[in-house]
mmCIF file with all atom_site columns, N, CA, C and O in Angstrom:
data_model
loop_
_atom_site.group_PDB
_atom_site.id
_atom_site.type_symbol
_atom_site.label_atom_id
_atom_site.label_alt_id
_atom_site.label_comp_id
_atom_site.label_asym_id
_atom_site.label_entity_id
_atom_site.label_seq_id
_atom_site.pdbx_PDB_ins_code
_atom_site.Cartn_x
_atom_site.Cartn_y
_atom_site.Cartn_z
_atom_site.occupancy
_atom_site.B_iso_or_equiv
_atom_site.pdbx_formal_charge
_atom_site.auth_seq_id
_atom_site.auth_comp_id
_atom_site.auth_asym_id
_atom_site.auth_atom_id
_atom_site.pdbx_PDB_model_num
ATOM 1   N N  . UNK F 1 1  ? 120.901 101.307 81.536  1.00 0.00 ? 27 UNK F N  1
ATOM 2   C CA . UNK F 1 1  ? 119.937 101.379 82.016  1.00 0.00 ? 27 UNK F CA 1
ATOM 3   C C  . UNK F 1 1  ? 120.216 102.411 83.847  1.00 0.00 ? 27 UNK F C  1
ATOM 4   O O  . UNK F 1 1  ? 120.997 101.971 84.444  1.00 0.00 ? 27 UNK F O  1
ATOM 5   N N  . UNK F 1 2  ? 119.777 103.394 83.914  1.00 0.00 ? 28 UNK F N  1
ATOM 6   C CA . UNK F 1 2  ? 119.771 104.022 85.169  1.00 0.00 ? 28 UNK F CA 1
ATOM 7   C C  . UNK F 1 2  ? 119.263 103.241 86.393  1.00 0.00 ? 28 UNK F C  1
ATOM 8   O O  . UNK F 1 2  ? 117.925 102.614 86.381  1.00 0.00 ? 28 UNK F O  1
ATOM 9   N N  . UNK F 1 3  ? 119.719 103.383 87.451  1.00 0.00 ? 29 UNK F N  1
ATOM 10  C CA . UNK F 1 3  ? 119.261 102.600 88.607  1.00 0.00 ? 29 UNK F CA 1
ATOM 11  C C  . UNK F 1 3  ? 117.982 103.401 89.066  1.00 0.00 ? 29 UNK F C  1
ATOM 12  O O  . UNK F 1 3  ? 118.018 104.609 89.117  1.00 0.00 ? 29 UNK F O  1
ATOM 13  N N  . UNK F 1 4  ? 116.699 102.843 89.558  1.00 0.00 ? 30 UNK F N  1
ATOM 14  C CA . UNK F 1 4  ? 115.618 103.542 90.387  1.00 0.00 ? 30 UNK F CA 1
ATOM 15  C C  . UNK F 1 4  ? 116.357 104.449 91.226  1.00 0.00 ? 30 UNK F C  1
ATOM 16  O O  . UNK F 1 4  ? 116.996 103.765 92.023  1.00 0.00 ? 30 UNK F O  1
ATOM 17  N N  . UNK F 1 5  ? 115.735 105.593 91.629  1.00 0.00 ? 31 UNK F N  1
ATOM 18  C CA . UNK F 1 5  ? 116.310 106.344 93.201  1.00 0.00 ? 31 UNK F CA 1
ATOM 19  C C  . UNK F 1 5  ? 115.144 105.864 93.786  1.00 0.00 ? 31 UNK F C  1
ATOM 20  O O  . UNK F 1 5  ? 113.988 105.668 93.546  1.00 0.00 ? 31 UNK F O  1
ATOM 21  N N  . UNK F 1 6  ? 115.676 105.609 95.340  1.00 0.00 ? 32 UNK F N  1
ATOM 22  C CA . UNK F 1 6  ? 114.642 105.461 96.343  1.00 0.00 ? 32 UNK F CA 1
ATOM 23  C C  . UNK F 1 6  ? 115.380 106.129 97.520  1.00 0.00 ? 32 UNK F C  1
ATOM 24  O O  . UNK F 1 6  ? 116.344 107.108 97.494  1.00 0.00 ? 32 UNK F O  1
ATOM 25  N N  . UNK F 1 7  ? 114.271 106.275 98.243  1.00 0.00 ? 33 UNK F N  1
ATOM 26  C CA . UNK F 1 7  ? 114.218 107.143 99.362  1.00 0.00 ? 33 UNK F CA 1
ATOM 27  C C  . UNK F 1 7  ? 113.807 106.796 100.489 1.00 0.00 ? 33 UNK F C  1
ATOM 28  O O  . UNK F 1 7  ? 113.249 105.360 100.409 1.00 0.00 ? 33 UNK F O  1
ATOM 29  N N  . UNK F 1 8  ? 114.297 106.797 101.728 1.00 0.00 ? 34 UNK F N  1
ATOM 30  C CA . UNK F 1 8  ? 114.214 106.104 103.167 1.00 0.00 ? 34 UNK F CA 1
ATOM 31  C C  . UNK F 1 8  ? 113.131 106.933 104.099 1.00 0.00 ? 34 UNK F C  1
ATOM 32  O O  . UNK F 1 8  ? 113.233 108.345 104.176 1.00 0.00 ? 34 UNK F O  1
ATOM 33  N N  . UNK F 1 9  ? 111.950 106.360 104.202 1.00 0.00 ? 35 UNK F N  1
ATOM 34  C CA . UNK F 1 9  ? 111.425 107.330 105.063 1.00 0.00 ? 35 UNK F CA 1
ATOM 35  C C  . UNK F 1 9  ? 111.170 106.289 106.658 1.00 0.00 ? 35 UNK F C  1
ATOM 36  O O  . UNK F 1 9  ? 111.407 105.190 106.854 1.00 0.00 ? 35 UNK F O  1
ATOM 37  N N  . UNK F 1 10 ? 110.834 107.008 107.566 1.00 0.00 ? 36 UNK F N  1
ATOM 38  C CA . UNK F 1 10 ? 110.842 106.747 109.094 1.00 0.00 ? 36 UNK F CA 1
ATOM 39  C C  . UNK F 1 10 ? 108.919 106.999 109.474 1.00 0.00 ? 36 UNK F C  1
ATOM 40  O O  . UNK F 1 10 ? 108.984 108.316 109.421 1.00 0.00 ? 36 UNK F O  1
ATOM 41  N N  . UNK F 1 11 ? 108.512 106.102 110.114 1.00 0.00 ? 37 UNK F N  1
ATOM 42  C CA . UNK F 1 11 ? 107.585 106.840 110.739 1.00 0.00 ? 37 UNK F CA 1
ATOM 43  C C  . UNK F 1 11 ? 108.063 107.308 112.320 1.00 0.00 ? 37 UNK F C  1
ATOM 44  O O  . UNK F 1 11 ? 108.470 106.674 113.217 1.00 0.00 ? 37 UNK F O  1
ATOM 45  N N  . UNK F 1 12 ? 107.208 108.321 112.285 1.00 0.00 ? 38 UNK F N  1
ATOM 46  C CA . UNK F 1 12 ? 107.712 109.375 113.834 1.00 0.00 ? 38 UNK F CA 1
ATOM 47  C C  . UNK F 1 12 ? 106.557 109.646 114.183 1.00 0.00 ? 38 UNK F C  1
ATOM 48  O O  . UNK F 1 12 ? 106.422 109.707 115.664 1.00 0.00 ? 38 UNK F O  1
ATOM 49  N N  . UNK F 1 13 ? 105.063 109.063 114.026 1.00 0.00 ? 39 UNK F N  1
ATOM 50  C CA . UNK F 1 13 ? 103.628 109.262 114.469 1.00 0.00 ? 39 UNK F CA 1
ATOM 51  C C  . UNK F 1 13 ? 102.926 108.184 114.845 1.00 0.00 ? 39 UNK F C  1
ATOM 52  O O  . UNK F 1 13 ? 103.152 107.298 114.026 1.00 0.00 ? 39 UNK F O  1
ATOM 53  N N  . UNK F 1 14 ? 102.107 108.237 115.758 1.00 0.00 ? 40 UNK F N  1
ATOM 54  C CA . UNK F 1 14 ? 101.490 106.743 115.871 1.00 0.00 ? 40 UNK F CA 1
ATOM 55  C C  . UNK F 1 14 ? 99.853  107.184 115.092 1.00 0.00 ? 40 UNK F C  1
ATOM 56  O O  . UNK F 1 14 ? 99.279  108.372 114.856 1.00 0.00 ? 40 UNK F O  1
ATOM 57  N N  . UNK F 1 15 ? 99.616  106.126 114.883 1.00 0.00 ? 41 UNK F N  1
ATOM 58  C CA . UNK F 1 15 ? 97.942  106.126 113.720 1.00 0.00 ? 41 UNK F CA 1
ATOM 59  C C  . UNK F 1 15 ? 97.043  106.077 114.728 1.00 0.00 ? 41 UNK F C  1
ATOM 60  O O  . UNK F 1 15 ? 95.776  106.339 114.299 1.00 0.00 ? 41 UNK F O  1
ATOM 61  N N  . UNK F 1 16 ? 96.916  105.945 115.996 1.00 0.00 ? 42 UNK F N  1
ATOM 62  C CA . UNK F 1 16 ? 96.307  106.114 117.010 1.00 0.00 ? 42 UNK F CA 1
ATOM 63  C C  . UNK F 1 16 ? 95.453  107.082 117.056 1.00 0.00 ? 42 UNK F C  1
ATOM 64  O O  . UNK F 1 16 ? 95.958  108.392 117.019 1.00 0.00 ? 42 UNK F O  1
ATOM 65  N N  . UNK F 1 17 ? 94.426  107.271 116.952 1.00 0.00 ? 43 UNK F N  1
ATOM 66  C CA . UNK F 1 17 ? 93.177  108.694 117.036 1.00 0.00 ? 43 UNK F CA 1
ATOM 67  C C  . UNK F 1 17 ? 93.133  109.486 115.631 1.00 0.00 ? 43 UNK F C  1
ATOM 68  O O  . UNK F 1 17 ? 93.253  110.255 115.634 1.00 0.00 ? 43 UNK F O  1
ATOM 69  N N  . UNK F 1 18 ? 93.688  108.700 114.738 1.00 0.00 ? 44 UNK F N  1
ATOM 70  C CA . UNK F 1 18 ? 94.247  109.468 113.121 1.00 0.00 ? 44 UNK F CA 1
ATOM 71  C C  . UNK F 1 18 ? 93.272  108.856 112.188 1.00 0.00 ? 44 UNK F C  1
ATOM 72  O O  . UNK F 1 18 ? 92.435  107.945 112.599 1.00 0.00 ? 44 UNK F O  1
ATOM 73  N N  . UNK F 1 19 ? 92.645  109.607 111.596 1.00 0.00 ? 45 UNK F N  1
ATOM 74  C CA . UNK F 1 19 ? 91.729  109.019 110.516 1.00 0.00 ? 45 UNK F CA 1
ATOM 75  C C  . UNK F 1 19 ? 92.042  107.934 109.751 1.00 0.00 ? 45 UNK F C  1
ATOM 76  O O  . UNK F 1 19 ? 93.259  107.451 109.465 1.00 0.00 ? 45 UNK F O  1
ATOM 77  N N  . UNK F 1 20 ? 91.164  107.112 108.939 1.00 0.00 ? 46 UNK F N  1
ATOM 78  C CA . UNK F 1 20 ? 91.527  105.996 108.420 1.00 0.00 ? 46 UNK F CA 1
ATOM 79  C C  . UNK F 1 20 ? 92.144  105.943 107.218 1.00 0.00 ? 46 UNK F C  1
ATOM 80  O O  . UNK F 1 20 ? 93.017  105.280 106.797 1.00 0.00 ? 46 UNK F O  1
ATOM 81  N N  . UNK F 1 21 ? 91.787  107.195 106.564 1.00 0.00 ? 47 UNK F N  1
ATOM 82  C CA . UNK F 1 21 ? 92.739  107.620 105.209 1.00 0.00 ? 47 UNK F CA 1
ATOM 83  C C  . UNK F 1 21 ? 94.078  107.661 105.463 1.00 0.00 ? 47 UNK F C  1
ATOM 84  O O  . UNK F 1 21 ? 95.182  107.283 104.996 1.00 0.00 ? 47 UNK F O  1
ATOM 85  N N  . UNK F 1 22 ? 94.578  108.226 106.622 1.00 0.00 ? 48 UNK F N  1
ATOM 86  C CA . UNK F 1 22 ? 95.745  108.361 106.928 1.00 0.00 ? 48 UNK F CA 1
ATOM 87  C C  . UNK F 1 22 ? 96.310  107.111 107.170 1.00 0.00 ? 48 UNK F C  1
ATOM 88  O O  . UNK F 1 22 ? 97.697  106.612 106.893 1.00 0.00 ? 48 UNK F O  1
ATOM 89  N N  . UNK F 1 23 ? 95.841  106.115 108.085 1.00 0.00 ? 49 UNK F N  1
ATOM 90  C CA . UNK F 1 23 ? 95.979  104.661 108.329 1.00 0.00 ? 49 UNK F CA 1
ATOM 91  C C  . UNK F 1 23 ? 96.588  104.003 107.284 1.00 0.00 ? 49 UNK F C  1
ATOM 92  O O  . UNK F 1 23 ? 97.594  103.481 107.084 1.00 0.00 ? 49 UNK F O  1
ATOM 93  N N  . UNK F 1 24 ? 95.661  104.254 106.142 1.00 0.00 ? 50 UNK F N  1
ATOM 94  C CA . UNK F 1 24 ? 95.731  103.525 104.824 1.00 0.00 ? 50 UNK F CA 1
ATOM 95  C C  . UNK F 1 24 ? 96.957  104.050 104.118 1.00 0.00 ? 50 UNK F C  1
ATOM 96  O O  . UNK F 1 24 ? 97.739  103.162 103.499 1.00 0.00 ? 50 UNK F O  1
ATOM 97  N N  . UNK F 1 25 ? 97.384  105.123 104.117 1.00 0.00 ? 51 UNK F N  1
ATOM 98  C CA . UNK F 1 25 ? 98.380  105.674 103.231 1.00 0.00 ? 51 UNK F CA 1
ATOM 99  C C  . UNK F 1 25 ? 99.350  105.173 104.081 1.00 0.00 ? 51 UNK F C  1
ATOM 100 O O  . UNK F 1 25 ? 100.790 104.800 103.145 1.00 0.00 ? 51 UNK F O  1
ATOM 101 N N  . UNK F 1 26 ? 99.439  104.986 105.268 1.00 0.00 ? 52 UNK F N  1
ATOM 102 C CA . UNK F 1 26 ? 100.665 104.485 106.274 1.00 0.00 ? 52 UNK F CA 1
ATOM 103 C C  . UNK F 1 26 ? 100.970 102.902 105.896 1.00 0.00 ? 52 UNK F C  1
ATOM 104 O O  . UNK F 1 26 ? 102.379 102.534 105.396 1.00 0.00 ? 52 UNK F O  1
ATOM 105 N N  . UNK F 1 27 ? 100.162 102.335 105.594 1.00 0.00 ? 53 UNK F N  1
ATOM 106 C CA . UNK F 1 27 ? 100.222 101.241 105.362 1.00 0.00 ? 53 UNK F CA 1
ATOM 107 C C  . UNK F 1 27 ? 100.591 100.759 103.773 1.00 0.00 ? 53 UNK F C  1
ATOM 108 O O  . UNK F 1 27 ? 101.762 100.169 103.481 1.00 0.00 ? 53 UNK F O  1
ATOM 109 N N  . UNK F 1 28 ? 100.384 101.845 102.700 1.00 0.00 ? 54 UNK F N  1
ATOM 110 C CA . UNK F 1 28 ? 100.536 101.772 101.500 1.00 0.00 ? 54 UNK F CA 1
ATOM 111 C C  . UNK F 1 28 ? 102.125 102.310 101.457 1.00 0.00 ? 54 UNK F C  1
ATOM 112 O O  . UNK F 1 28 ? 102.745 101.509 100.636 1.00 0.00 ? 54 UNK F O  1
ATOM 113 N N  . UNK F 1 29 ? 102.730 102.599 102.405 1.00 0.00 ? 55 UNK F N  1
ATOM 114 C CA . UNK F 1 29 ? 103.976 102.997 102.225 1.00 0.00 ? 55 UNK F CA 1
ATOM 115 C C  . UNK F 1 29 ? 104.970 101.981 102.916 1.00 0.00 ? 55 UNK F C  1
ATOM 116 O O  . UNK F 1 29 ? 106.182 102.109 102.269 1.00 0.00 ? 55 UNK F O  1
ATOM 117 N N  . UNK F 1 30 ? 104.286 101.003 103.630 1.00 0.00 ? 56 UNK F N  1
ATOM 118 C CA . UNK F 1 30 ? 105.054 100.134 104.245 1.00 0.00 ? 56 UNK F CA 1
ATOM 119 C C  . UNK F 1 30 ? 105.259 100.571 105.301 1.00 0.00 ? 56 UNK F C  1
ATOM 120 O O  . UNK F 1 30 ? 106.267 99.363  106.321 1.00 0.00 ? 56 UNK F O  1
ATOM 121 N N  . UNK F 1 31 ? 104.603 101.249 106.206 1.00 0.00 ? 57 UNK F N  1
ATOM 122 C CA . UNK F 1 31 ? 104.918 101.651 108.065 1.00 0.00 ? 57 UNK F CA 1
ATOM 123 C C  . UNK F 1 31 ? 103.835 101.033 108.312 1.00 0.00 ? 57 UNK F C  1
ATOM 124 O O  . UNK F 1 31 ? 102.677 101.029 108.098 1.00 0.00 ? 57 UNK F O  1
ATOM 125 N N  . UNK F 1 32 ? 104.030 100.398 109.774 1.00 0.00 ? 58 UNK F N  1
ATOM 126 C CA . UNK F 1 32 ? 103.160 100.167 110.763 1.00 0.00 ? 58 UNK F CA 1
ATOM 127 C C  . UNK F 1 32 ? 103.618 100.199 111.983 1.00 0.00 ? 58 UNK F C  1
ATOM 128 O O  . UNK F 1 32 ? 102.556 99.973  112.929 1.00 0.00 ? 58 UNK F O  1
ATOM 129 N N  . UNK F 1 33 ? 104.582 100.402 112.254 1.00 0.00 ? 59 UNK F N  1
ATOM 130 C CA . UNK F 1 33 ? 105.191 100.866 113.850 1.00 0.00 ? 59 UNK F CA 1
ATOM 131 C C  . UNK F 1 33 ? 106.138 101.904 113.853 1.00 0.00 ? 59 UNK F C  1
ATOM 132 O O  . UNK F 1 33 ? 106.508 101.753 112.678 1.00 0.00 ? 59 UNK F O  1
ATOM 133 N N  . UNK F 1 34 ? 106.290 102.200 114.990 1.00 0.00 ? 60 UNK F N  1
ATOM 134 C CA . UNK F 1 34 ? 107.054 103.590 115.403 1.00 0.00 ? 60 UNK F CA 1
ATOM 135 C C  . UNK F 1 34 ? 108.173 103.269 114.824 1.00 0.00 ? 60 UNK F C  1
ATOM 136 O O  . UNK F 1 34 ? 108.870 102.328 115.374 1.00 0.00 ? 60 UNK F O  1
ATOM 137 N N  . UNK F 1 35 ? 108.993 104.350 114.451 1.00 0.00 ? 61 UNK F N  1
ATOM 138 C CA . UNK F 1 35 ? 110.371 104.396 114.409 1.00 0.00 ? 61 UNK F CA 1
ATOM 139 C C  . UNK F 1 35 ? 110.712 103.461 113.449 1.00 0.00 ? 61 UNK F C  1
ATOM 140 O O  . UNK F 1 35 ? 111.990 103.065 113.152 1.00 0.00 ? 61 UNK F O  1
ATOM 141 N N  . UNK F 1 36 ? 109.698 102.869 112.319 1.00 0.00 ? 62 UNK F N  1
ATOM 142 C CA . UNK F 1 36 ? 110.517 101.886 111.601 1.00 0.00 ? 62 UNK F CA 1
ATOM 143 C C  . UNK F 1 36 ? 110.959 102.297 110.559 1.00 0.00 ? 62 UNK F C  1
ATOM 144 O O  . UNK F 1 36 ? 110.194 103.405 109.902 1.00 0.00 ? 62 UNK F O  1
ATOM 145 N N  . UNK F 1 37 ? 111.773 102.021 109.525 1.00 0.00 ? 63 UNK F N  1
ATOM 146 C CA . UNK F 1 37 ? 112.468 102.660 108.510 1.00 0.00 ? 63 UNK F CA 1
ATOM 147 C C  . UNK F 1 37 ? 112.087 101.827 107.139 1.00 0.00 ? 63 UNK F C  1
ATOM 148 O O  . UNK F 1 37 ? 112.498 100.625 107.174 1.00 0.00 ? 63 UNK F O  1
ATOM 149 N N  . UNK F 1 38 ? 111.753 102.173 106.043 1.00 0.00 ? 64 UNK F N  1
ATOM 150 C CA . UNK F 1 38 ? 111.531 101.607 105.009 1.00 0.00 ? 64 UNK F CA 1
ATOM 151 C C  . UNK F 1 38 ? 112.176 102.138 103.621 1.00 0.00 ? 64 UNK F C  1
ATOM 152 O O  . UNK F 1 38 ? 112.255 103.377 103.944 1.00 0.00 ? 64 UNK F O  1
ATOM 153 N N  . UNK F 1 39 ? 112.573 101.677 102.652 1.00 0.00 ? 65 UNK F N  1
ATOM 154 C CA . UNK F 1 39 ? 113.218 102.579 101.316 1.00 0.00 ? 65 UNK F CA 1
ATOM 155 C C  . UNK F 1 39 ? 112.079 101.856 100.444 1.00 0.00 ? 65 UNK F C  1
ATOM 156 O O  . UNK F 1 39 ? 111.943 100.993 100.071 1.00 0.00 ? 65 UNK F O  1
ATOM 157 N N  . UNK F 1 40 ? 111.641 103.298 99.801  1.00 0.00 ? 66 UNK F N  1
ATOM 158 C CA . UNK F 1 40 ? 110.673 103.110 98.517  1.00 0.00 ? 66 UNK F CA 1
ATOM 159 C C  . UNK F 1 40 ? 111.157 103.783 97.515  1.00 0.00 ? 66 UNK F C  1
ATOM 160 O O  . UNK F 1 40 ? 111.910 104.429 97.650  1.00 0.00 ? 66 UNK F O  1
ATOM 161 N N  . UNK F 1 41 ? 110.790 103.599 96.526  1.00 0.00 ? 67 UNK F N  1
ATOM 162 C CA . UNK F 1 41 ? 111.078 104.153 95.209  1.00 0.00 ? 67 UNK F CA 1
ATOM 163 C C  . UNK F 1 41 ? 110.589 105.662 95.091  1.00 0.00 ? 67 UNK F C  1
ATOM 164 O O  . UNK F 1 41 ? 109.704 106.076 95.636  1.00 0.00 ? 67 UNK F O  1
ATOM 165 N N  . UNK F 1 42 ? 111.645 106.707 94.448  1.00 0.00 ? 68 UNK F N  1
ATOM 166 C CA . UNK F 1 42 ? 111.349 108.038 94.848  1.00 0.00 ? 68 UNK F CA 1
ATOM 167 C C  . UNK F 1 42 ? 109.986 108.235 93.655  1.00 0.00 ? 68 UNK F C  1
ATOM 168 O O  . UNK F 1 42 ? 110.783 108.573 92.289  1.00 0.00 ? 68 UNK F O  1
ATOM 169 N N  . UNK F 1 43 ? 109.137 108.276 93.662  1.00 0.00 ? 69 UNK F N  1
ATOM 170 C CA . UNK F 1 43 ? 108.160 108.506 92.768  1.00 0.00 ? 69 UNK F CA 1
ATOM 171 C C  . UNK F 1 43 ? 107.321 109.833 93.081  1.00 0.00 ? 69 UNK F C  1
ATOM 172 O O  . UNK F 1 43 ? 106.947 109.858 94.062  1.00 0.00 ? 69 UNK F O  1
ATOM 173 N N  . UNK F 1 44 ? 106.710 110.629 91.960  1.00 0.00 ? 70 UNK F N  1
ATOM 174 C CA . UNK F 1 44 ? 105.886 111.485 92.783  1.00 0.00 ? 70 UNK F CA 1
ATOM 175 C C  . UNK F 1 44 ? 104.521 111.153 93.435  1.00 0.00 ? 70 UNK F C  1
ATOM 176 O O  . UNK F 1 44 ? 104.135 111.731 94.049  1.00 0.00 ? 70 UNK F O  1
ATOM 177 N N  . UNK F 1 45 ? 104.018 109.843 93.132  1.00 0.00 ? 71 UNK F N  1
ATOM 178 C CA . UNK F 1 45 ? 103.061 109.128 94.073  1.00 0.00 ? 71 UNK F CA 1
ATOM 179 C C  . UNK F 1 45 ? 103.693 108.993 95.559  1.00 0.00 ? 71 UNK F C  1
ATOM 180 O O  . UNK F 1 45 ? 102.926 109.014 96.479  1.00 0.00 ? 71 UNK F O  1
ATOM 181 N N  . UNK F 1 46 ? 104.621 108.386 95.667  1.00 0.00 ? 72 UNK F N  1
ATOM 182 C CA . UNK F 1 46 ? 105.555 108.076 96.979  1.00 0.00 ? 72 UNK F CA 1
ATOM 183 C C  . UNK F 1 46 ? 105.305 109.822 97.631  1.00 0.00 ? 72 UNK F C  1
ATOM 184 O O  . UNK F 1 46 ? 105.175 109.880 98.938  1.00 0.00 ? 72 UNK F O  1
ATOM 185 N N  . UNK F 1 47 ? 106.089 110.620 97.036  1.00 0.00 ? 73 UNK F N  1
ATOM 186 C CA . UNK F 1 47 ? 106.232 112.041 97.446  1.00 0.00 ? 73 UNK F CA 1
ATOM 187 C C  . UNK F 1 47 ? 104.749 112.634 98.045  1.00 0.00 ? 73 UNK F C  1
ATOM 188 O O  . UNK F 1 47 ? 104.865 113.140 99.090  1.00 0.00 ? 73 UNK F O  1
ATOM 189 N N  . UNK F 1 48 ? 104.004 112.719 97.352  1.00 0.00 ? 74 UNK F N  1
ATOM 190 C CA . UNK F 1 48 ? 102.503 113.007 97.482  1.00 0.00 ? 74 UNK F CA 1
ATOM 191 C C  . UNK F 1 48 ? 101.728 112.186 98.660  1.00 0.00 ? 74 UNK F C  1
ATOM 192 O O  . UNK F 1 48 ? 101.291 113.130 99.558  1.00 0.00 ? 74 UNK F O  1
ATOM 193 N N  . UNK F 1 49 ? 102.188 110.957 98.505  1.00 0.00 ? 75 UNK F N  1
ATOM 194 C CA . UNK F 1 49 ? 101.773 110.235 100.370 1.00 0.00 ? 75 UNK F CA 1
ATOM 195 C C  . UNK F 1 49 ? 102.546 111.067 101.106 1.00 0.00 ? 75 UNK F C  1
ATOM 196 O O  . UNK F 1 49 ? 101.687 111.281 102.341 1.00 0.00 ? 75 UNK F O  1
ATOM 197 N N  . UNK F 1 50 ? 104.104 110.894 101.334 1.00 0.00 ? 76 UNK F N  1
ATOM 198 C CA . UNK F 1 50 ? 104.543 111.805 102.416 1.00 0.00 ? 76 UNK F CA 1
ATOM 199 C C  . UNK F 1 50 ? 104.190 113.176 102.389 1.00 0.00 ? 76 UNK F C  1
ATOM 200 O O  . UNK F 1 50 ? 103.857 113.394 103.914 1.00 0.00 ? 76 UNK F O  1
ATOM 201 N N  . UNK F 1 51 ? 103.910 113.869 101.523 1.00 0.00 ? 77 UNK F N  1
ATOM 202 C CA . UNK F 1 51 ? 103.377 115.095 102.004 1.00 0.00 ? 77 UNK F CA 1
ATOM 203 C C  . UNK F 1 51 ? 101.833 115.480 102.606 1.00 0.00 ? 77 UNK F C  1
ATOM 204 O O  . UNK F 1 51 ? 101.748 116.306 103.283 1.00 0.00 ? 77 UNK F O  1
ATOM 205 N N  . UNK F 1 52 ? 101.338 114.278 102.587 1.00 0.00 ? 78 UNK F N  1
ATOM 206 C CA . UNK F 1 52 ? 99.990  114.242 103.315 1.00 0.00 ? 78 UNK F CA 1
ATOM 207 C C  . UNK F 1 52 ? 100.142 113.950 104.744 1.00 0.00 ? 78 UNK F C  1
ATOM 208 O O  . UNK F 1 52 ? 99.001  114.117 105.691 1.00 0.00 ? 78 UNK F O  1
ATOM 209 N N  . UNK F 1 53 ? 101.385 113.375 105.145 1.00 0.00 ? 79 UNK F N  1
ATOM 210 C CA . UNK F 1 53 ? 101.396 113.094 106.685 1.00 0.00 ? 79 UNK F CA 1
ATOM 211 C C  . UNK F 1 53 ? 103.037 113.500 107.195 1.00 0.00 ? 79 UNK F C  1
ATOM 212 O O  . UNK F 1 53 ? 103.438 112.887 107.507 1.00 0.00 ? 79 UNK F O  1
ATOM 213 N N  . UNK F 1 54 ? 103.128 114.931 106.856 1.00 0.00 ? 80 UNK F N  1
ATOM 214 C CA . UNK F 1 54 ? 104.187 115.294 107.399 1.00 0.00 ? 80 UNK F CA 1
ATOM 215 C C  . UNK F 1 54 ? 104.490 115.536 109.087 1.00 0.00 ? 80 UNK F C  1
ATOM 216 O O  . UNK F 1 54 ? 105.560 115.528 109.279 1.00 0.00 ? 80 UNK F O  1
ATOM 217 N N  . UNK F 1 55 ? 103.459 115.213 109.482 1.00 0.00 ? 81 UNK F N  1
ATOM 218 C CA . UNK F 1 55 ? 103.584 114.876 111.081 1.00 0.00 ? 81 UNK F CA 1
ATOM 219 C C  . UNK F 1 55 ? 103.604 113.610 111.575 1.00 0.00 ? 81 UNK F C  1
ATOM 220 O O  . UNK F 1 55 ? 103.924 113.194 112.728 1.00 0.00 ? 81 UNK F O  1
ATOM 221 N N  . UNK F 1 56 ? 103.603 112.344 110.581 1.00 0.00 ? 82 UNK F N  1
ATOM 222 C CA . UNK F 1 56 ? 103.678 110.812 110.943 1.00 0.00 ? 82 UNK F CA 1
ATOM 223 C C  . UNK F 1 56 ? 104.965 110.390 110.385 1.00 0.00 ? 82 UNK F C  1
ATOM 224 O O  . UNK F 1 56 ? 105.397 109.463 110.719 1.00 0.00 ? 82 UNK F O  1
ATOM 225 N N  . UNK F 1 57 ? 105.376 111.032 109.243 1.00 0.00 ? 83 UNK F N  1
ATOM 226 C CA . UNK F 1 57 ? 106.806 110.413 108.692 1.00 0.00 ? 83 UNK F CA 1
ATOM 227 C C  . UNK F 1 57 ? 107.774 111.228 108.513 1.00 0.00 ? 83 UNK F C  1
ATOM 228 O O  . UNK F 1 57 ? 107.592 112.710 108.304 1.00 0.00 ? 83 UNK F O  1
ATOM 229 N N  . UNK F 1 58 ? 108.894 111.010 108.271 1.00 0.00 ? 84 UNK F N  1
ATOM 230 C CA . UNK F 1 58 ? 109.971 111.891 107.714 1.00 0.00 ? 84 UNK F CA 1
ATOM 231 C C  . UNK F 1 58 ? 111.256 111.078 106.883 1.00 0.00 ? 84 UNK F C  1
ATOM 232 O O  . UNK F 1 58 ? 111.053 109.814 107.012 1.00 0.00 ? 84 UNK F O  1
ATOM 233 N N  . UNK F 1 59 ? 111.797 111.935 105.841 1.00 0.00 ? 85 UNK F N  1
ATOM 234 C CA . UNK F 1 59 ? 112.450 111.399 105.026 1.00 0.00 ? 85 UNK F CA 1
ATOM 235 C C  . UNK F 1 59 ? 113.886 111.117 105.830 1.00 0.00 ? 85 UNK F C  1
ATOM 236 O O  . UNK F 1 59 ? 114.471 112.516 106.466 1.00 0.00 ? 85 UNK F O  1
ATOM 237 N N  . UNK F 1 60 ? 114.359 110.305 105.710 1.00 0.00 ? 86 UNK F N  1
ATOM 238 C CA . UNK F 1 60 ? 115.855 109.916 106.573 1.00 0.00 ? 86 UNK F CA 1
ATOM 239 C C  . UNK F 1 60 ? 116.586 109.648 105.633 1.00 0.00 ? 86 UNK F C  1
ATOM 240 O O  . UNK F 1 60 ? 116.439 109.212 104.187 1.00 0.00 ? 86 UNK F O  1
ATOM 241 N N  . UNK F 1 61 ? 118.274 110.385 105.480 1.00 0.00 ? 87 UNK F N  1
ATOM 242 C CA . UNK F 1 61 ? 119.018 110.197 104.351 1.00 0.00 ? 87 UNK F CA 1
ATOM 243 C C  . UNK F 1 61 ? 119.762 108.794 104.746 1.00 0.00 ? 87 UNK F C  1
ATOM 244 O O  . UNK F 1 61 ? 119.808 108.365 105.297 1.00 0.00 ? 87 UNK F O  1
#
């Protein structure tokens, strides 16, 4: 079995004064504080969530 691929994402933007949908996406990704880094599975769903918030998250190598 191959190991599942993961990516690290970092929150770089504040959810203050953002639409509720964007806040929910951040929570779904496991982010809630500035500069927090989480490791999530690299799936199309995760990539789509990251694409919706390019101003608030970045992919860290």
